[in-house]
Coordinates of C-alpha atoms and ligand atoms in Angstrom, one line a residue:
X104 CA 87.7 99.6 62.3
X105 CA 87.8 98.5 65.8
X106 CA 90.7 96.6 67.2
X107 CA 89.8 93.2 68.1
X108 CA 91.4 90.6 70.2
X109 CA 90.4 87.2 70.1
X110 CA 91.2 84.7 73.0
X111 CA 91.2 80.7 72.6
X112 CA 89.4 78.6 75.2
X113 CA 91.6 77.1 77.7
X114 CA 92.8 73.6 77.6
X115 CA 93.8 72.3 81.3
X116 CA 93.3 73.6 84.9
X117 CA 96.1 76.0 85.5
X118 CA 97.3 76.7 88.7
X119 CA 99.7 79.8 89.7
X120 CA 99.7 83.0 92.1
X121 CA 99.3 86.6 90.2
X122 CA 100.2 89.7 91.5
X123 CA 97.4 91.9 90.8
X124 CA 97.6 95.8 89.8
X125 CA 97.1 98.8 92.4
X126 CA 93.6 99.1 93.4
X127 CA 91.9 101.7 90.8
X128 CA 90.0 103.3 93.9
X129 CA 92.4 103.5 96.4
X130 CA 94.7 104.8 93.6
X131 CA 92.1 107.8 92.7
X132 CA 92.0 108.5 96.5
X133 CA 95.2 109.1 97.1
X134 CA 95.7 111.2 94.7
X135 CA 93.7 113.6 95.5
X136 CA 93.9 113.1 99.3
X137 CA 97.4 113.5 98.5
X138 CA 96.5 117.0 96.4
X139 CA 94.7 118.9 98.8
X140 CA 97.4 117.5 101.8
X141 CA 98.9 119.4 104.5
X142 CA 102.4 118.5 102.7
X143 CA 104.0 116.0 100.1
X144 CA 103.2 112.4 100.0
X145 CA 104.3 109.2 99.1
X146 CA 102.2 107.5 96.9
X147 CA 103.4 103.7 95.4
X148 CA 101.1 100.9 93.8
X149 CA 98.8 103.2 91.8
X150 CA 96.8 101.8 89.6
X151 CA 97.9 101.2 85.6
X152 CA 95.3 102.8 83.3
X153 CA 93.6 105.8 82.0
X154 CA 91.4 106.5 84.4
X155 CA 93.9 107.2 87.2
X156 CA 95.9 108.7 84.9
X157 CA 92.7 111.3 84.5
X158 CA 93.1 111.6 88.5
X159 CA 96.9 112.4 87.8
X160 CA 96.6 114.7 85.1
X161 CA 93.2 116.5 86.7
X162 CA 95.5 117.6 89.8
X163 CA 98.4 118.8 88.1
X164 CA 96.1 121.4 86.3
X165 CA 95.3 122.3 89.9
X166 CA 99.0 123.0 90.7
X167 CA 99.7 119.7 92.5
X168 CA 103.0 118.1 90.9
X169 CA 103.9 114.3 90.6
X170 CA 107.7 113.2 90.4
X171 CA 108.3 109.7 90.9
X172 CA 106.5 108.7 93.8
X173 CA 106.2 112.2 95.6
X174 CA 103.1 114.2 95.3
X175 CA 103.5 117.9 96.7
X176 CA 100.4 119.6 96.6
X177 CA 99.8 123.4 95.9
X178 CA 99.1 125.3 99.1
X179 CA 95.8 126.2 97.9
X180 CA 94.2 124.5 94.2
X181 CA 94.9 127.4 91.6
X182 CA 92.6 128.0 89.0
X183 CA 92.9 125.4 85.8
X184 CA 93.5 126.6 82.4
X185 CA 90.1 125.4 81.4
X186 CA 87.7 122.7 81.7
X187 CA 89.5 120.0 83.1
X188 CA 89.1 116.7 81.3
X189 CA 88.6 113.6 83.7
X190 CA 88.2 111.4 80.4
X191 CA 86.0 108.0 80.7
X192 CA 86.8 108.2 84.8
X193 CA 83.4 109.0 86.7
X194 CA 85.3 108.5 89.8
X195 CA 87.4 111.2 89.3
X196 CA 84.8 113.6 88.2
X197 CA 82.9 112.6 91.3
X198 CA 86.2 112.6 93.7
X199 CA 87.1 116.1 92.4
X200 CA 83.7 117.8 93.0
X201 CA 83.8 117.3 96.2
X202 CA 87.9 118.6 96.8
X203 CA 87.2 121.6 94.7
X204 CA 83.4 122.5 96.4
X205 CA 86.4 123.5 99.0
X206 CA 88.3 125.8 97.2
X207 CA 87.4 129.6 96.2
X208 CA 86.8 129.5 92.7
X209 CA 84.4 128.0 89.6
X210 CA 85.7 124.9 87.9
X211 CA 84.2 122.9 85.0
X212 CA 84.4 118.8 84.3
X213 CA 83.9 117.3 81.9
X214 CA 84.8 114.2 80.1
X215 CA 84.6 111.5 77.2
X216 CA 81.1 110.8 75.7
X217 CA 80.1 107.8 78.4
X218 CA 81.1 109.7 81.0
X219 CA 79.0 113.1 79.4
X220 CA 75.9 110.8 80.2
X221 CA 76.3 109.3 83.5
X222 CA 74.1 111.2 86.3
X223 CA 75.8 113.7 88.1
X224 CA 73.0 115.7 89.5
X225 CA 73.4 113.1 92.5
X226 CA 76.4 115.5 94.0
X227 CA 74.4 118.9 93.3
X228 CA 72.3 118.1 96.7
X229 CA 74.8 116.8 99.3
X230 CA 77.5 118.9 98.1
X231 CA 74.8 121.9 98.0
X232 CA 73.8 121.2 101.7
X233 CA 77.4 122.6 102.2
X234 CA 77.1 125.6 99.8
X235 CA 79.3 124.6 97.3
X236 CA 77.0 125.7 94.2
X237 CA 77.2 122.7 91.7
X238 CA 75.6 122.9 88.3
X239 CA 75.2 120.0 85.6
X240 CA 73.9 120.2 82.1
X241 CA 69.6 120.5 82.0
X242 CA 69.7 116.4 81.9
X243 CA 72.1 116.1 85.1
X244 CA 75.2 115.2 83.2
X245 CA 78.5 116.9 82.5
X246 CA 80.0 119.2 82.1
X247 CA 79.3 120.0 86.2
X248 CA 80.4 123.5 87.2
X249 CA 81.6 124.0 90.7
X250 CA 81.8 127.3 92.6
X251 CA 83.6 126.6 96.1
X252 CA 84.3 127.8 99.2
X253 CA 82.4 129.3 102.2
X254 CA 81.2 125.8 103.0
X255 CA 79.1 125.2 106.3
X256 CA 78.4 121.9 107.8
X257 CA 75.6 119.8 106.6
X258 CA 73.7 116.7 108.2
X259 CA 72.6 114.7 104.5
X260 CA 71.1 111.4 103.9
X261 CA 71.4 109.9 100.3
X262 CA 69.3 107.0 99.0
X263 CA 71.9 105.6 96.7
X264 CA 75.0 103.1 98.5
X265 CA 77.4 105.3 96.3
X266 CA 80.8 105.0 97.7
X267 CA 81.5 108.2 95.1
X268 CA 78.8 110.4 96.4
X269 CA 79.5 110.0 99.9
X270 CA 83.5 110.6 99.4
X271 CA 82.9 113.6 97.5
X272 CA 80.7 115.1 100.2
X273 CA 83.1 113.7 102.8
X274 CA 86.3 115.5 100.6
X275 CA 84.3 118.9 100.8
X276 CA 83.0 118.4 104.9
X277 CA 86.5 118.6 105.7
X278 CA 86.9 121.7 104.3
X279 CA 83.4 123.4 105.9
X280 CA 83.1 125.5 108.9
X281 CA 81.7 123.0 111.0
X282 CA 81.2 119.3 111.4
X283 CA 79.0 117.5 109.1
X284 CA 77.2 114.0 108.9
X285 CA 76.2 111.8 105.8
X286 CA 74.3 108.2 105.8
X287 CA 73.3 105.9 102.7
X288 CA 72.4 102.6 102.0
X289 CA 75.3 100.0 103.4
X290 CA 77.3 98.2 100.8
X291 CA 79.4 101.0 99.5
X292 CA 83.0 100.6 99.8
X293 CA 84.3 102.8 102.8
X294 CA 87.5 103.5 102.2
X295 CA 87.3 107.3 102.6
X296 CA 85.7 106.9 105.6
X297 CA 88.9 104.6 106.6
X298 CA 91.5 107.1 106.0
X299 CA 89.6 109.7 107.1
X300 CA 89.2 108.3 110.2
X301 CA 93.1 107.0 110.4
X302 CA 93.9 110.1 110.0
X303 CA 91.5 111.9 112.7
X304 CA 89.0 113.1 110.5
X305 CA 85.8 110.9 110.6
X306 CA 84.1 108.5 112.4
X307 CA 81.3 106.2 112.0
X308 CA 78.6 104.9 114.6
X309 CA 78.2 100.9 113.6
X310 CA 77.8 101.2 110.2
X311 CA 75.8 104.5 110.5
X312 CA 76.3 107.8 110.3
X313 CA 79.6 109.0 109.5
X314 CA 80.8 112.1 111.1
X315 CA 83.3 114.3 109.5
X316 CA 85.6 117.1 111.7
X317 CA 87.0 119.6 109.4
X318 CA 91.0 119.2 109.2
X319 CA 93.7 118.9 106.8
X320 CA 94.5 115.4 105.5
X321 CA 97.7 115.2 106.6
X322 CA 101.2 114.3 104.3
X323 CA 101.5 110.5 104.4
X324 CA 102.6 107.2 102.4
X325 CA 99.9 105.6 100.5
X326 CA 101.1 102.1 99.3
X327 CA 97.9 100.8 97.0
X328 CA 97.0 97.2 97.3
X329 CA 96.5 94.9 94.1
X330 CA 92.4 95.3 92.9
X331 CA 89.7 93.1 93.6
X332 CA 87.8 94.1 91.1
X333 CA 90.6 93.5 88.5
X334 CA 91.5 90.1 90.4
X335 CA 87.9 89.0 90.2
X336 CA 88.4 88.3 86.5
X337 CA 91.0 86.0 87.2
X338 CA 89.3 84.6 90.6
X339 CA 86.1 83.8 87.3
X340 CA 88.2 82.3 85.6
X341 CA 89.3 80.1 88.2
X342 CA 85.9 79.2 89.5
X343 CA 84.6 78.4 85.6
X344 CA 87.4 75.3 85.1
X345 CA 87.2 72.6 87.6
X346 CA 90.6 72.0 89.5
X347 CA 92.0 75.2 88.2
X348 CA 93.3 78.0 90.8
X349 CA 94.5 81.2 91.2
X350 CA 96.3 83.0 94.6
X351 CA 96.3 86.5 94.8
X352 CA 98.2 88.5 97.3
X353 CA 98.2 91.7 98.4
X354 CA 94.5 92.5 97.0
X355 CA 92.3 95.1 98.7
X356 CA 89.6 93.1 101.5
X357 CA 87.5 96.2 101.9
X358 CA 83.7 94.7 102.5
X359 CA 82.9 96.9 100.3
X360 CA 84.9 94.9 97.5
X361 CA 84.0 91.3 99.2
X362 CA 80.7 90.9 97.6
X363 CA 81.7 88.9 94.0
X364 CA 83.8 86.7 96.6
X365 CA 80.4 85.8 98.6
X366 CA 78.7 85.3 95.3
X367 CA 81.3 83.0 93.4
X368 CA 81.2 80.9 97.0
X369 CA 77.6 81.1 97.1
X370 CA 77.8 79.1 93.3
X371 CA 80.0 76.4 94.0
X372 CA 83.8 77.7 94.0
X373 CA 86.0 77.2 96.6
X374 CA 86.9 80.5 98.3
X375 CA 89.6 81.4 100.7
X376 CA 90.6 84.6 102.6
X377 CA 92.9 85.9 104.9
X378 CA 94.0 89.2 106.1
X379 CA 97.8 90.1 105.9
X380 CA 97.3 93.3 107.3
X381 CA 95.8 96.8 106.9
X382 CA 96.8 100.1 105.1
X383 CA 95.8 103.4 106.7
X384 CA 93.0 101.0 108.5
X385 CA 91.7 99.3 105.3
X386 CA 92.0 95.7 105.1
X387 CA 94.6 93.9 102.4
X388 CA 95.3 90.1 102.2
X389 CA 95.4 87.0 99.9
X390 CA 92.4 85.6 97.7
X391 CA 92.5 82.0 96.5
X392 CA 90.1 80.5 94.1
X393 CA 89.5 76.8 93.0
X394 CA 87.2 76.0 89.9
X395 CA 84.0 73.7 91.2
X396 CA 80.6 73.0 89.6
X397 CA 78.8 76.1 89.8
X398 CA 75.0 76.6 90.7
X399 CA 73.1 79.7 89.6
X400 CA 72.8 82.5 92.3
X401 CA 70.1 85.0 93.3
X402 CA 72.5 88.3 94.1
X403 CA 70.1 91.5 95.9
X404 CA 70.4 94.1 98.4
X405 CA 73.7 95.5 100.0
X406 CA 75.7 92.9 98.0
X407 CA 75.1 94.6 94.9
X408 CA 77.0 97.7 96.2
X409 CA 79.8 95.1 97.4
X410 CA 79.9 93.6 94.0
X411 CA 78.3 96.4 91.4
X412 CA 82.0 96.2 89.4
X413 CA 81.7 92.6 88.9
X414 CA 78.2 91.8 88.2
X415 CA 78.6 91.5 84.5
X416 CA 81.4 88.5 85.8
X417 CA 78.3 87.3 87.4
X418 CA 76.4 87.0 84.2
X419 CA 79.7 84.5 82.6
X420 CA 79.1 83.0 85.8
X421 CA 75.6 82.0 85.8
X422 CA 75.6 81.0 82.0
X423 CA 78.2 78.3 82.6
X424 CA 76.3 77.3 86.3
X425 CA 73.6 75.0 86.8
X426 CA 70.4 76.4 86.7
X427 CA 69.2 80.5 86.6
X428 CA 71.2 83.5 87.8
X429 CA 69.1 86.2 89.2
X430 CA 70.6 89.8 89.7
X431 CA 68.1 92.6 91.3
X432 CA 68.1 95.5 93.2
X433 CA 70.8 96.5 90.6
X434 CA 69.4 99.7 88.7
X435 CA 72.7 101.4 89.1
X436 CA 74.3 99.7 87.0
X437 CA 72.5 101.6 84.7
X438 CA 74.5 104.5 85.5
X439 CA 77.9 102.8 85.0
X440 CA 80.2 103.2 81.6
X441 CA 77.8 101.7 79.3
X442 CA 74.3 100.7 80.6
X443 CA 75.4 97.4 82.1
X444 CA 72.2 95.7 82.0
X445 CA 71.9 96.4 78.7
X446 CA 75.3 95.6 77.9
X447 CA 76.1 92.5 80.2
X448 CA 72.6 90.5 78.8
X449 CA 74.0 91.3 74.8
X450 CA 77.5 90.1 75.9
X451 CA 76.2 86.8 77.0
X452 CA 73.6 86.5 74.1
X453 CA 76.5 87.6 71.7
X454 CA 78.2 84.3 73.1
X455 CA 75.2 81.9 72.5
X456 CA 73.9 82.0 76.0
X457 CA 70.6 83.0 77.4
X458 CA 69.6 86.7 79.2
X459 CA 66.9 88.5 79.8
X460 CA 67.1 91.9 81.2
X461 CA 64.8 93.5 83.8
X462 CA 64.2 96.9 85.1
X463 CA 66.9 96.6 87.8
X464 CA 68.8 93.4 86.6
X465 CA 69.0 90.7 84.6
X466 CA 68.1 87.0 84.7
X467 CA 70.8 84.6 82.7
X468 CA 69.6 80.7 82.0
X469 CA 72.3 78.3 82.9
X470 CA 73.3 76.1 80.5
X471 CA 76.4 74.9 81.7
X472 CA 78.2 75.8 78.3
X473 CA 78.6 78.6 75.7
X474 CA 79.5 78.1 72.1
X475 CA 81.7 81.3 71.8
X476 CA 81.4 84.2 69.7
X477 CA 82.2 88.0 69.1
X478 CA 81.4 90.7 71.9
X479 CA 81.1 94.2 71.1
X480 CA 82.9 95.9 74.4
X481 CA 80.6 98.9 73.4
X482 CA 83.4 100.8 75.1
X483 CA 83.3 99.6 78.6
X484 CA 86.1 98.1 79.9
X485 CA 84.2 95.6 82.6
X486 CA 82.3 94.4 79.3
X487 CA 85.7 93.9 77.3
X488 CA 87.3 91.7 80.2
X489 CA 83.9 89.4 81.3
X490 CA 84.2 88.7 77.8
X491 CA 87.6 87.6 78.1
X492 CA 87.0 85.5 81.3
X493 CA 84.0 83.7 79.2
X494 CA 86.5 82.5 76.6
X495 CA 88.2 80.2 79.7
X496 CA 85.3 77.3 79.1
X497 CA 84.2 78.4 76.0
X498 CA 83.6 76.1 72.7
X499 CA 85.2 78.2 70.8
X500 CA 87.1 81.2 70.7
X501 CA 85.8 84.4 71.9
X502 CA 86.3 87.9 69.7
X503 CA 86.1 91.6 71.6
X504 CA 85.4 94.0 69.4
X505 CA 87.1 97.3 71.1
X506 CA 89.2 94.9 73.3
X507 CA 91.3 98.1 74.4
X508 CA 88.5 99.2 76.1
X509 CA 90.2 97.7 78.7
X510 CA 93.1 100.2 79.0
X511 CA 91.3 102.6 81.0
X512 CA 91.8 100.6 84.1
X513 CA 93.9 97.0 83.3
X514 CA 95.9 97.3 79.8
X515 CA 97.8 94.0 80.0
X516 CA 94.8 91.9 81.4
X517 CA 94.7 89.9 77.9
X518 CA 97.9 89.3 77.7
X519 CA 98.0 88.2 81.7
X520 CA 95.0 86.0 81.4
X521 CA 96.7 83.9 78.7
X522 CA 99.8 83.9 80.9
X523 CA 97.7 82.0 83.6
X524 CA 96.1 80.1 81.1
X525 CA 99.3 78.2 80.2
X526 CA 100.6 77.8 83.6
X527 CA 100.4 74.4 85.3
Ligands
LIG686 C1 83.8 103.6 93.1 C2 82.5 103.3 93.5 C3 81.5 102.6 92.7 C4 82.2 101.8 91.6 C5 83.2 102.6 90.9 C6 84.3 103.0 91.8 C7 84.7 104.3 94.0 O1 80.7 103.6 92.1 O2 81.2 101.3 90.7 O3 83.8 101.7 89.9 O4 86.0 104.3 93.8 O5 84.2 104.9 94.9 P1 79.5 104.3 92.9 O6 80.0 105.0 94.1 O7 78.9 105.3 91.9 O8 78.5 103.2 93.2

């Protein structure tokens, strides 16, 4: 048996100000910045959730230890017991191949069954051009072997905006012989390339090429900001009830994350923005949302990158808009925890709504209402908590089958979302 949670539609605009949990990968960064520091850190904000958690537990098998808020790293990553387990977290898997390509010794990853079928052969390349030796299973998935050290400096190109690609190349550059230099397709969140460059370590020409100098990331004080990508549920739910409206302080404004807010302005909702300040050069600041009519939305090209974790939002979205929602250009999502073309187009015809996939999207038919209905999360958190938001307007109450899908990077979102729900 699964466990199920079912949420009731919501009965009046509500209108309140949420403080919004640290930023999942901000929180993943730190970490293991913080594990392969010159010195001990201060890390406060991190994310709730299994997946950081996988972060955490991933560098104390390589010697780093976590009390409180203090990180002191090892003064070189010692060999782990065995394969280390980075769960349902690609982010870590992909974050750690890069730290360890650094370090002189073989390591295996591996993780749960979603994350044993995500591609990985996308590091063996750019993380090769170094000379770390980086091996995946004959279908490019975990378990990934790593054999580091020795590494030279690389000039690499990728043809994927993955912000996880280039940080793990970036995380092992700093640790080469020589300088190195990566592009990609633009929409990827930079945040590496922020703190790298705060702390002296990269730079990047307009948008460009980033340049990484080898150097130790220094000890410093991490304080995460709340998520965009978990305050976008909220922000959806805002946008889906007319007069309704949420404030959220302290989130992440990364570009990078900004895309879902460009989108949900682009249908109708009333978006507004301002920067409070920066952390270790990466933007933060408050995020209000006011429910309007919504029109569907044609979403392609570098906003996909800047809004890949909340496209299947997009999908709730454009089934309660006027007129159809168009997502393309979006074949990675393919790659995410569950196929989320697949996925998002049977979570919206699961709640009586219309959606076609395509080859690198999906198309949903606005109706302006859906009756409601049960939603098999198939595992994947985003999945479990779009469904959620689609129970704000819906006819009738929504049912997630594997609601606690959702632990793995919000745990208490259910139970917050009816909070705000009942708040006037
Ligand atoms: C992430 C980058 C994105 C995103 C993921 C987190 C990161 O993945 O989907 O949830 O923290 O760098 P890709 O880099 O694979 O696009």
């Amino acid at each position: 048996m699964q466990d199920a949670r079912t949420l009731e539609p919501v009965g009046a605009p509500f209108h309140t100000g949420v403080r919004i949990p640290g930023d999942k990968s901000l929180s993943h960064r730190a970490v293991i910045f913080a594990a392969i520091a010159d010195g001990p850190s201060e890390i406060t904000g991190l994310a709730p959730g299994r997946d950081v958690a996988s972060s955490m537990a991933a560098v104390a098998e390589l010697g780093a230890g976590m009390s409180g808020t203090r990180l002191v790293p090892p003064e070189r990553l010692q060999r782990p017991p065995g394969p280390i387990d980075c769960g349902n977290s690609g982010t870590t898997m992909r974050l750690l191949a890069g730290a360890l390509s650094g370090a002189s010794m073989t390591t295996t990853l591996t993780g749960d069954e979603s994350l044993r079928s995500r591609p990985m052969r996308r590091l063996v390349a750019p993380l090769g051009a170094l000379g770390s030796r980086v091996t995946t299973g004959p279908d490019g998935t975990a378990p990934l072997v790593i054999e580091g050290g020795g590494l030279i400096g690389a000039d690499v190109a990728i043809d994927v905006a993955s912000a996880q690609v280039r940080t793990a190349f970036e995380l092992a550059a700093i640790q080469a012989e020589g300088p190195s230099t990566i592009r990609s397709p633009r929409g990827y969140r930079d945040h590496t390339e922020r703190w790298l460059e705060t702390f002296g370590l990269a730079s990047t020409e307009e948008g460009e090429r980033t340049r990484i100098t080898p150097g130790r990331i220094p000890a410093a004080a991490y304080t995460i900001p709340g998520d965009p990508s978990s305050a976008a549920y909220l922000w959806a739910s805002a946008a889906l009830l007319e007069g309704a409206e949420v404030v959220t302080p302290g989130v992440s404004l990364n570009p990078g994350r900004l895309g879902f807010l460009g989108i949900l302005e682009g249908m109708g909702a009333d978006v507004d923005g301002e920067v409070t300040g920066t952390i270790h050069g990466d933007p933060i600041g408050t995020v209000s949302v006011t429910g309007r009519s919504l029109q569907g939305v044609e979403v392609s090209g570098a906003t996909v990158a800047a809004a890949i974790d909340e496209l299947p939002l997009v999908a709730v979205l454009g089934a309660y808009a006027e007129g159809v929602t168009i997502v393309r250009d979006a074949a990675e999502l393919r790659a995410k925890e569950t196929d989320r073309i697949v996925s998002t187009t049977a979570m919206i015809r699961a709640l009586g709504g219309g959606a076609e996939a395509t080859e690198d999207g999906f198309a949903v038919v606005g109706t302006g209402f859906l009756p409601g209905g049960t939603v098999d999360a198939m595992g994947d958190h985003r999945i479990a908590m779009a469904a959620a938001v689609a129970a704000t307007t819906a006819d009738g109450p929504v049912t997630i089958l594997g609601a606690s899908a959702a632990d793995v990077s919000w745990p208490s979102i259910y139970d917050t979302l009816e909070a705000v729900w009942s708040s006037r």
